[in-house]
Amino acid sequence: MQTRGRASARPDSADGRQRVAIEAVAPEIEGGRFPAKRTLGEKVVVEADVFADGHDALSCRLRYRHQSDRDWSETPMLPLVNDRWRGEFPVEKLGRYTYTVQGWVDGFKTWRQQLIKRVEAGQDPAVDLELGARLVEAAAARAPAAARRRLPALAQSLRGASDGAAGLALSEELAQLMDRASDRSLAVTYARELEVLVDPEHARFSAWYELFPRSFGGQGRHGTFQDLERALPYVAGMGFDVLYLPPIHPIGRSHRKGPNNSERAVPGDPGSPWAIGSEEGGHKSIHPELGTLEDFRHLVQEAGRQNLRVALDIAFQCSPDHPYAREHPEWFRHRPDGSIQYAENPPKRYQDIYPFDFECAAWRELWQELLSVVCFWIDQGVRIFRVDNPHTKPFAFWEWLIGEVKRTHPDALFLAEAFTRPKVMYRLAKLGFTQSYTYFAWRNTAWELAEYFSELTQTAVQAHFRPSLWPNTPDILTEYLQTGGRPAFAARLVLAATLGASYGIYGPAFELCEGRAARPGSEEYLDSEKYQLRSWDLEQPDTLRELITLVNRVRRENPALQSDRGLRFHPTENDHLLAYTKSTPDLTDVLLTVVNLDPHHTHAGMVTLPLAELGLPPDQSFQAHDLLGGGRYLWTGPRNYVEINPQALPGQIFRFRRRLRREHDFEYFL
Amino acid sequence: MQTRGRASARPDSADGRQRVAIEAVAPEIEGGRFPAKRTLGEKVVVEADVFADGHDALSCRLRYRHQSDRDWSETPMLPLVNDRWRGEFPVEKLGRYTYTVQGWVDGFKTWRQQLIKRVEAGQDPAVDLELGARLVEAAAARAPAAARRRLPALAQSLRGASDGAAGLALSEELAQLMDRASDRSLAVTYARELEVLVDPEHARFSAWYELFPRSFGGQGRHGTFQDLERALPYVAGMGFDVLYLPPIHPIGRSHRKGPNNSERAVPGDPGSPWAIGSEEGGHKSIHPELGTLEDFRHLVQEAGRQNLRVALDIAFQCSPDHPYAREHPEWFRHRPDGSIQYAENPPKRYQDIYPFDFECAAWRELWQELLSVVCFWIDQGVRIFRVDNPHTKPFAFWEWLIGEVKRTHPDALFLAEAFTRPKVMYRLAKLGFTQSYTYFAWRNTAWELAEYFSELTQTAVQAHFRPSLWPNTPDILTEYLQTGGRPAFAARLVLAATLGASYGIYGPAFELCEGRAARPGSEEYLDSEKYQLRSWDLEQPDTLRELITLVNRVRRENPALQSDRGLRFHPTENDHLLAYTKSTPDLTDVLLTVVNLDPHHTHAGMVTLPLAELGLPPDQSFQAHDLLGGGRYLWTGPRNYVEINPQALPGQIFRFRRRLRREHDFEYFL
């Protein structure tokens, strides 16, 4: 319970002379209940409304410290307009920083303002100079040693009461000395200490590749971790940095699903990796057909050598054969006949899955065991976890588990696979998930995309929610991909990789443009790898491999694409063309992406750009260089023509060259 | 300090099975730091995001109690969309109410949802019915006495496992019994208890009239309270309910200002009432020329008999002759020569005014003395105070003073005269001021007015800021009024009285259309009553008295005009015409106001109304009756023609008549 709307200061308690009000601090998530998020090397820009009664001048500081620091650091906040102040601090260590805002009525600054008015009005400043001298003398007692001698001398000079004295009174030297010795005895510190959680850089900027290792055996043989090691150059070569594997644990046999999710499996059917647990073990074991724990550790190391981090799937559910079902029946809900309740959503039954009962009496032991699962894989060198359906487990559980893991491993990264209602998705992000899946797969029109990504990147959501954009997953083959062919895959790739600093694809289905659905109206793949092995021809001629490689290179070379900030949409005069820029705050990197969302027809339009705000010359031509197609265009003014044939390449990413003055300068840019 | 972003539940402390999240409760001002505001008889509509993991059904309650209640009352909250819930409670007592939100996963509702799906899918519900019977049996122990017998019987019937049992399971009787006995052992209550401050009705809806009593003596004689009593019927007859008097205390003689703010007064000049204090007394004394304290009490009573509440001016500042300056020099700032520092803003000096020094060491005694001033006038029967320049005194002081007064007199009303920056104005409202002056006087174009009043009435501001709209004050004669003549005064009257549920005028200058400024570019009146007596001819033929009387009657007869909610602007296709509706929530009262903002020329336009949302027939004609001009128009469809000649009457207030079907029905409405 916090202080409520009762008198904040009473003659018999607090000091009623504290005159500053501090409001609307940002970022602040639910009154400081949750931390904001940043990555190493970023800045935390903090704003607040800071004001007092009357017209006195204020000073304002942003105070911050890392969890490992004993003392606060400070940096000035500067006034913007309308009583809003801004300051910023860099985050250079993983973990949690705390920050707050302090403000006070600054007697010296106020005096200085008044003196300036007096001098400008031609009035005698003698009385002001005497008052100023007294302020300076009082400050000497608070000042650092060096200034302690200088200030009394300055005070004496102020009493000189000549024109020179007024000049001295307004000098930068005096202002700086007085600023350092400012009287903060009545300073107000904001009522809450807020937090920011600092993650490694790849929490902000990452390209994920998901695959089923078992499909990499060749000739229909069940693939192993060793087979997968041979495929690492293929994945790394496309420029991905995270290799995400579906669950690698023993797969249950009871009610095992057959190909295309059929009710009955036949011998030889591999089953779904998400039906975790068999007599060979549970969440801390490796599926024997993939190899050994030793093989897995080797894979993680080898991947690391190729700049690929391995991400594991955390799916907290059990097959009926999981050891937990035998050893800890108290962690599950039971049917009246005493059997464990399988998952169901009438009329559907999922008899191969036992969900945990997080409302069971033994919830404490259950939480600890599940934490130990994550810690086990941390010990094998894994730091990235893609969490399956986190929205079906309690919020408090995740907040605790992620908090515990990050307490000792602040570089751990959790991606929430919660395709559910927006408030639930945002809550999971607030309570600690590092990245989150989004509705991106189902946002297909220009209006939908602009609306959704404006919400994600330009509202308070951006302080805690880091979108991860997936055009497909093993569960999601959208209608757009089913019907649009290769241009649709290419368009969604360009969108995902440029709208989001973090994105991922499920391959090789994606780059091979696998668009066949299990049945009409379904988003399930035909012959889904969830239930069977697939054999992929990675050398297929129409693969998107080269485009993916190029797009990932453009991402690595352009800082504007490495953050979700700085996204802005622009009109195109054609509903099929979506145009947006991403820029770094200093405008040293500005990229314009234009995508033709119609996979079937060529479209053209006029893209209108706010040139001045993008740092482009309003009155000179500039070069627009398409980093994907290679074309170079001379553009002039805010409206320029774009035409895109989706059969060739449905997206263009332009980098601009400024200071293009004469035709013969042109070759300079070739 | 409140709980921060650390784990909210740990296996070793709180119960991790509390699954509900409660966020974004509204109204909530700065995390509950300040109360929202309502008036007697209003409802408090509370919304919150309430949700849990998974797909279980929730129940949600709004809990509230008056400060005098020991126990909480409860009312259900119902889901809107997107995990938003809403409930409301009435406020029937003055003072403070506390409210909060409680939610829990409702096992019975969840079970009922699942049963419905099962039955719809044609699956055997036997197992569900057994589970349901167990839920019902468990509920019996928690149920009120009557249900404690009924529930076990219902449980037994559920086990019947026939079609009838499923019907019973879904019966309204069982749902209601189970709702009352719902298992709340894992319920989550929102972390904060929020407050709403309940004021009397006239805090929401009031018409103020400001006058200088000293101008009501007749023939240049200094008016008295007795003279003013004779003028009460004039003010009450126009339909005002608050009579606001500038300071009525003894006026200082040192540095007294003469007519038109001249530096030197001559004998006989009455001085400014805001230069408070002389040897005759200070803030608790009556200016002798106005009469005695006894006369004042009589005035208050007589005004009350005519339904006029007397409002006093609270100006916490002193003339050099104020007894405080002698008796409490420690409450003032001093110059190097030992004299008390007068007010100044170089190059301007206000040597007739000593501001209090709220940073003085004796601030506690100062606060108590100023509180005693307000209490003194409370004891004389005054309940309404217009506070002069509250933004130049500390926020904490006002929060304390208003809180102290309202603790014993919850019907007290404070109007903040703070013409300053928006954040400061809003802070004063949050900390306790009942009503607030606004920027209305300087918002003249349609765009400015729509923008500003949308902010005041349709954003979070409306929870704490009650606008009081003044087209003029003794300090403010706007350029619009100076140049626009009678049509300008009439237009601003209609705007003030219909845009704001509370408004006021400074008369008789207003109704007599006094538009002469002290000098070009100034908003000061020529021959301002602040510095001299004026003699007003109340029977002047072009007085706005009749229009004011009519407008105030329309306000009293139409609840839509008695609240600031329900304001909505509409396009007119003419920048000089401003159109807006005000409606009661149930649409039983809907008024359209159209004002021609150009005092010089006739303007016409097409007003477009969202008929369905206003409860008007989209496909039938309806009558628009101008309550000011008396005209009756037959309108059809959303776009209708309006033409306004400002010389006749610059504003129209339409009431609509629906169900107008045939021409011969017309006389029914005459």
PDB file of N, CA, C and O in Angstrom, chain A residues 5-52:
ATOM      1  N   GLY A   5      -4.258   9.645  -1.344  1.00  0.00           N
ATOM      2  CA  GLY A   5      -4.585  11.047  -1.572  1.00  0.00           C
ATOM      3  C   GLY A   5      -4.825  11.847  -0.314  1.00  0.00           C
ATOM      4  O   GLY A   5      -5.692  12.696  -0.290  1.00  0.00           O
ATOM      5  N   ARG A   6      -4.120  11.594   0.742  1.00  0.00           N
ATOM      6  CA  ARG A   6      -4.242  12.423   1.925  1.00  0.00           C
ATOM      7  C   ARG A   6      -3.148  13.486   1.861  1.00  0.00           C
ATOM      8  O   ARG A   6      -2.264  13.450   1.015  1.00  0.00           O
ATOM      9  N   ALA A   7      -3.205  14.402   2.795  1.00  0.00           N
ATOM     10  CA  ALA A   7      -2.250  15.502   2.790  1.00  0.00           C
ATOM     11  C   ALA A   7      -0.827  14.946   2.780  1.00  0.00           C
ATOM     12  O   ALA A   7      -0.477  14.096   3.579  1.00  0.00           O
ATOM     13  N   SER A   8      -0.023  15.433   1.823  1.00  0.00           N
ATOM     14  CA  SER A   8       1.317  14.892   1.669  1.00  0.00           C
ATOM     15  C   SER A   8       2.265  15.522   2.675  1.00  0.00           C
ATOM     16  O   SER A   8       3.290  14.985   3.006  1.00  0.00           O
ATOM     17  N   ALA A   9       1.947  16.702   3.160  1.00  0.00           N
ATOM     18  CA  ALA A   9       2.815  17.366   4.126  1.00  0.00           C
ATOM     19  C   ALA A   9       1.921  17.990   5.172  1.00  0.00           C
ATOM     20  O   ALA A   9       0.890  18.561   4.855  1.00  0.00           O
ATOM     21  N   ARG A  10       2.271  17.870   6.393  1.00  0.00           N
ATOM     22  CA  ARG A  10       1.489  18.446   7.465  1.00  0.00           C
ATOM     23  C   ARG A  10       2.448  19.245   8.340  1.00  0.00           C
ATOM     24  O   ARG A  10       3.617  18.927   8.427  1.00  0.00           O
ATOM     25  N   PRO A  11       1.936  20.266   8.981  1.00  0.00           N
ATOM     26  CA  PRO A  11       2.824  21.076   9.821  1.00  0.00           C
ATOM     27  C   PRO A  11       3.522  20.222  10.867  1.00  0.00           C
ATOM     28  O   PRO A  11       4.591  20.573  11.340  1.00  0.00           O
ATOM     29  N   ASP A  12       2.940  19.088  11.235  1.00  0.00           N
ATOM     30  CA  ASP A  12       3.535  18.301  12.303  1.00  0.00           C
ATOM     31  C   ASP A  12       4.415  17.171  11.773  1.00  0.00           C
ATOM     32  O   ASP A  12       4.890  16.360  12.531  1.00  0.00           O
ATOM     33  N   SER A  13       4.634  17.080  10.461  1.00  0.00           N
ATOM     34  CA  SER A  13       5.465  15.963   9.998  1.00  0.00           C
ATOM     35  C   SER A  13       6.446  16.415   8.910  1.00  0.00           C
ATOM     36  O   SER A  13       7.432  17.087   9.207  1.00  0.00           O
ATOM     37  N   ALA A  14       6.152  16.108   7.661  1.00  0.00           N
ATOM     38  CA  ALA A  14       7.123  16.387   6.598  1.00  0.00           C
ATOM     39  C   ALA A  14       7.363  17.885   6.439  1.00  0.00           C
ATOM     40  O   ALA A  14       6.645  18.706   6.989  1.00  0.00           O
ATOM     41  N   ASP A  15       8.374  18.214   5.660  1.00  0.00           N
ATOM     42  CA  ASP A  15       8.716  19.616   5.457  1.00  0.00           C
ATOM     43  C   ASP A  15       7.865  20.204   4.342  1.00  0.00           C
ATOM     44  O   ASP A  15       8.026  19.860   3.179  1.00  0.00           O
ATOM     45  N   GLY A  16       6.957  21.071   4.684  1.00  0.00           N
ATOM     46  CA  GLY A  16       6.038  21.658   3.725  1.00  0.00           C
ATOM     47  C   GLY A  16       6.697  22.632   2.779  1.00  0.00           C
ATOM     48  O   GLY A  16       6.040  23.200   1.917  1.00  0.00           O
ATOM     49  N   ARG A  17       7.996  22.826   2.946  1.00  0.00           N
ATOM     50  CA  ARG A  17       8.694  23.739   2.050  1.00  0.00           C
ATOM     51  C   ARG A  17       9.266  23.027   0.831  1.00  0.00           C
ATOM     52  O   ARG A  17       9.922  23.657   0.004  1.00  0.00           O
ATOM     53  N   GLN A  18       9.044  21.714   0.759  1.00  0.00           N
ATOM     54  CA  GLN A  18       9.454  20.985  -0.452  1.00  0.00           C
ATOM     55  C   GLN A  18       8.429  21.284  -1.531  1.00  0.00           C
ATOM     56  O   GLN A  18       7.324  20.747  -1.508  1.00  0.00           O
ATOM     57  N   ARG A  19       8.784  22.111  -2.472  1.00  0.00           N
ATOM     58  CA  ARG A  19       7.777  22.687  -3.364  1.00  0.00           C
ATOM     59  C   ARG A  19       7.661  21.999  -4.713  1.00  0.00           C
ATOM     60  O   ARG A  19       6.772  22.323  -5.495  1.00  0.00           O
ATOM     61  N   VAL A  20       8.562  21.080  -5.009  1.00  0.00           N
ATOM     62  CA  VAL A  20       8.581  20.516  -6.361  1.00  0.00           C
ATOM     63  C   VAL A  20       7.627  19.325  -6.477  1.00  0.00           C
ATOM     64  O   VAL A  20       7.546  18.492  -5.577  1.00  0.00           O
ATOM     65  N   ALA A  21       6.905  19.266  -7.590  1.00  0.00           N
ATOM     66  CA  ALA A  21       6.076  18.108  -7.920  1.00  0.00           C
ATOM     67  C   ALA A  21       6.746  17.345  -9.062  1.00  0.00           C
ATOM     68  O   ALA A  21       7.257  17.964 -10.001  1.00  0.00           O
ATOM     69  N   ILE A  22       6.764  16.025  -8.951  1.00  0.00           N
ATOM     70  CA  ILE A  22       7.321  15.180 -10.023  1.00  0.00           C
ATOM     71  C   ILE A  22       6.238  14.191 -10.426  1.00  0.00           C
ATOM     72  O   ILE A  22       5.742  13.433  -9.596  1.00  0.00           O
ATOM     73  N   GLU A  23       5.876  14.216 -11.703  1.00  0.00           N
ATOM     74  CA  GLU A  23       4.780  13.394 -12.191  1.00  0.00           C
ATOM     75  C   GLU A  23       5.163  12.748 -13.514  1.00  0.00           C
ATOM     76  O   GLU A  23       6.090  13.177 -14.185  1.00  0.00           O
ATOM     77  N   ALA A  24       4.365  11.765 -13.903  1.00  0.00           N
ATOM     78  CA  ALA A  24       4.400  11.211 -15.262  1.00  0.00           C
ATOM     79  C   ALA A  24       5.810  10.843 -15.695  1.00  0.00           C
ATOM     80  O   ALA A  24       6.252  11.181 -16.794  1.00  0.00           O
ATOM     81  N   VAL A  25       6.522  10.152 -14.830  1.00  0.00           N
ATOM     82  CA  VAL A  25       7.854   9.684 -15.197  1.00  0.00           C
ATOM     83  C   VAL A  25       7.721   8.570 -16.236  1.00  0.00           C
ATOM     84  O   VAL A  25       6.859   7.701 -16.128  1.00  0.00           O
ATOM     85  N   ALA A  26       8.544   8.635 -17.248  1.00  0.00           N
ATOM     86  CA  ALA A  26       8.540   7.596 -18.281  1.00  0.00           C
ATOM     87  C   ALA A  26       9.981   7.244 -18.620  1.00  0.00           C
ATOM     88  O   ALA A  26      10.817   8.130 -18.703  1.00  0.00           O
ATOM     89  N   PRO A  27      10.322   5.950 -18.781  1.00  0.00           N
ATOM     90  CA  PRO A  27       9.382   4.831 -18.677  1.00  0.00           C
ATOM     91  C   PRO A  27       9.037   4.494 -17.233  1.00  0.00           C
ATOM     92  O   PRO A  27       9.890   4.570 -16.356  1.00  0.00           O
ATOM     93  N   GLU A  28       7.783   4.125 -17.052  1.00  0.00           N
ATOM     94  CA  GLU A  28       7.316   3.602 -15.770  1.00  0.00           C
ATOM     95  C   GLU A  28       6.171   2.658 -16.084  1.00  0.00           C
ATOM     96  O   GLU A  28       5.170   3.085 -16.662  1.00  0.00           O
ATOM     97  N   ILE A  29       6.317   1.415 -15.738  1.00  0.00           N
ATOM     98  CA  ILE A  29       5.325   0.407 -16.110  1.00  0.00           C
ATOM     99  C   ILE A  29       4.514   0.025 -14.878  1.00  0.00           C
ATOM    100  O   ILE A  29       5.048  -0.490 -13.911  1.00  0.00           O
ATOM    101  N   GLU A  30       3.230   0.318 -14.949  1.00  0.00           N
ATOM    102  CA  GLU A  30       2.325   0.031 -13.823  1.00  0.00           C
ATOM    103  C   GLU A  30       2.886   0.519 -12.489  1.00  0.00           C
ATOM    104  O   GLU A  30       3.051  -0.263 -11.555  1.00  0.00           O
ATOM    105  N   GLY A  31       3.158   1.792 -12.439  1.00  0.00           N
ATOM    106  CA  GLY A  31       3.619   2.376 -11.180  1.00  0.00           C
ATOM    107  C   GLY A  31       4.922   1.788 -10.687  1.00  0.00           C
ATOM    108  O   GLY A  31       5.183   1.758  -9.489  1.00  0.00           O
ATOM    109  N   GLY A  32       5.751   1.286 -11.595  1.00  0.00           N
ATOM    110  CA  GLY A  32       7.035   0.730 -11.188  1.00  0.00           C
ATOM    111  C   GLY A  32       6.971  -0.746 -10.817  1.00  0.00           C
ATOM    112  O   GLY A  32       7.976  -1.328 -10.393  1.00  0.00           O
ATOM    113  N   ARG A  33       5.835  -1.356 -11.008  1.00  0.00           N
ATOM    114  CA  ARG A  33       5.676  -2.782 -10.668  1.00  0.00           C
ATOM    115  C   ARG A  33       6.594  -3.662 -11.504  1.00  0.00           C
ATOM    116  O   ARG A  33       7.054  -4.705 -11.057  1.00  0.00           O
ATOM    117  N   PHE A  34       6.845  -3.241 -12.753  1.00  0.00           N
ATOM    118  CA  PHE A  34       7.685  -4.039 -13.649  1.00  0.00           C
ATOM    119  C   PHE A  34       8.819  -3.179 -14.211  1.00  0.00           C
ATOM    120  O   PHE A  34       8.662  -1.971 -14.354  1.00  0.00           O
ATOM    121  N   PRO A  35       9.940  -3.803 -14.548  1.00  0.00           N
ATOM    122  CA  PRO A  35      11.052  -3.032 -15.118  1.00  0.00           C
ATOM    123  C   PRO A  35      10.840  -2.751 -16.610  1.00  0.00           C
ATOM    124  O   PRO A  35      10.207  -3.533 -17.320  1.00  0.00           O
ATOM    125  N   ALA A  36      11.402  -1.640 -17.075  1.00  0.00           N
ATOM    126  CA  ALA A  36      11.522  -1.429 -18.520  1.00  0.00           C
ATOM    127  C   ALA A  36      12.683  -2.297 -19.011  1.00  0.00           C
ATOM    128  O   ALA A  36      13.403  -2.898 -18.214  1.00  0.00           O
ATOM    129  N   LYS A  37      12.840  -2.383 -20.340  1.00  0.00           N
ATOM    130  CA  LYS A  37      13.888  -3.244 -20.893  1.00  0.00           C
ATOM    131  C   LYS A  37      14.823  -2.443 -21.794  1.00  0.00           C
ATOM    132  O   LYS A  37      14.389  -1.603 -22.579  1.00  0.00           O
ATOM    133  N   ARG A  38      16.094  -2.756 -21.687  1.00  0.00           N
ATOM    134  CA  ARG A  38      17.078  -2.220 -22.615  1.00  0.00           C
ATOM    135  C   ARG A  38      18.120  -3.295 -22.867  1.00  0.00           C
ATOM    136  O   ARG A  38      18.155  -4.315 -22.161  1.00  0.00           O
ATOM    137  N   THR A  39      19.000  -3.055 -23.852  1.00  0.00           N
ATOM    138  CA  THR A  39      20.117  -3.973 -24.076  1.00  0.00           C
ATOM    139  C   THR A  39      21.423  -3.226 -23.853  1.00  0.00           C
ATOM    140  O   THR A  39      21.467  -1.986 -23.905  1.00  0.00           O
ATOM    141  N   LEU A  40      22.463  -4.010 -23.640  1.00  0.00           N
ATOM    142  CA  LEU A  40      23.794  -3.458 -23.374  1.00  0.00           C
ATOM    143  C   LEU A  40      24.151  -2.377 -24.382  1.00  0.00           C
ATOM    144  O   LEU A  40      24.014  -2.579 -25.594  1.00  0.00           O
ATOM    145  N   GLY A  41      24.655  -1.257 -23.879  1.00  0.00           N
ATOM    146  CA  GLY A  41      25.126  -0.202 -24.777  1.00  0.00           C
ATOM    147  C   GLY A  41      24.044   0.780 -25.167  1.00  0.00           C
ATOM    148  O   GLY A  41      24.343   1.825 -25.740  1.00  0.00           O
ATOM    149  N   GLU A  42      22.792   0.464 -24.892  1.00  0.00           N
ATOM    150  CA  GLU A  42      21.729   1.422 -25.193  1.00  0.00           C
ATOM    151  C   GLU A  42      21.693   2.513 -24.128  1.00  0.00           C
ATOM    152  O   GLU A  42      22.334   2.421 -23.082  1.00  0.00           O
ATOM    153  N   LYS A  43      20.892   3.541 -24.420  1.00  0.00           N
ATOM    154  CA  LYS A  43      20.668   4.586 -23.439  1.00  0.00           C
ATOM    155  C   LYS A  43      19.260   4.462 -22.892  1.00  0.00           C
ATOM    156  O   LYS A  43      18.347   4.042 -23.600  1.00  0.00           O
ATOM    157  N   VAL A  44      19.094   4.836 -21.647  1.00  0.00           N
ATOM    158  CA  VAL A  44      17.759   4.933 -21.067  1.00  0.00           C
ATOM    159  C   VAL A  44      17.405   6.405 -21.038  1.00  0.00           C
ATOM    160  O   VAL A  44      18.023   7.191 -20.304  1.00  0.00           O
ATOM    161  N   VAL A  45      16.455   6.786 -21.867  1.00  0.00           N
ATOM    162  CA  VAL A  45      15.990   8.174 -21.888  1.00  0.00           C
ATOM    163  C   VAL A  45      14.817   8.276 -20.924  1.00  0.00           C
ATOM    164  O   VAL A  45      13.832   7.562 -21.064  1.00  0.00           O
ATOM    165  N   VAL A  46      14.961   9.133 -19.936  1.00  0.00           N
ATOM    166  CA  VAL A  46      13.923   9.278 -18.909  1.00  0.00           C
ATOM    167  C   VAL A  46      13.324  10.671 -19.015  1.00  0.00           C
ATOM    168  O   VAL A  46      14.047  11.662 -19.118  1.00  0.00           O
ATOM    169  N   GLU A  47      12.001  10.735 -19.023  1.00  0.00           N
ATOM    170  CA  GLU A  47      11.326  12.029 -19.009  1.00  0.00           C
ATOM    171  C   GLU A  47      10.408  12.116 -17.792  1.00  0.00           C
ATOM    172  O   GLU A  47       9.942  11.098 -17.286  1.00  0.00           O
ATOM    173  N   ALA A  48      10.161  13.339 -17.352  1.00  0.00           N
ATOM    174  CA  ALA A  48       9.255  13.545 -16.221  1.00  0.00           C
ATOM    175  C   ALA A  48       8.708  14.962 -16.272  1.00  0.00           C
ATOM    176  O   ALA A  48       9.351  15.863 -16.808  1.00  0.00           O
ATOM    177  N   ASP A  49       7.503  15.130 -15.740  1.00  0.00           N
ATOM    178  CA  ASP A  49       6.986  16.475 -15.495  1.00  0.00           C
ATOM    179  C   ASP A  49       7.535  16.918 -14.151  1.00  0.00           C
ATOM    180  O   ASP A  49       7.295  16.261 -13.134  1.00  0.00           O
ATOM    181  N   VAL A  50       8.286  18.004 -14.146  1.00  0.00           N
ATOM    182  CA  VAL A  50       8.874  18.516 -12.904  1.00  0.00           C
ATOM    183  C   VAL A  50       8.561  20.006 -12.845  1.00  0.00           C
ATOM    184  O   VAL A  50       8.901  20.754 -13.776  1.00  0.00           O
ATOM    185  N   PHE A  51       7.918  20.408 -11.783  1.00  0.00           N
ATOM    186  CA  PHE A  51       7.515  21.818 -11.701  1.00  0.00           C
ATOM    187  C   PHE A  51       7.226  22.168 -10.247  1.00  0.00           C
ATOM    188  O   PHE A  51       7.059  21.296  -9.400  1.00  0.00           O
ATOM    189  N   ALA A  52       7.177  23.460  -9.980  1.00  0.00           N
ATOM    190  CA  ALA A  52       6.849  23.934  -8.634  1.00  0.00           C
ATOM    191  C   ALA A  52       5.839  25.062  -8.770  1.00  0.00           C
ATOM    192  O   ALA A  52       5.519  25.495  -9.875  1.00  0.00           O
TER     193      ALA A  52
END
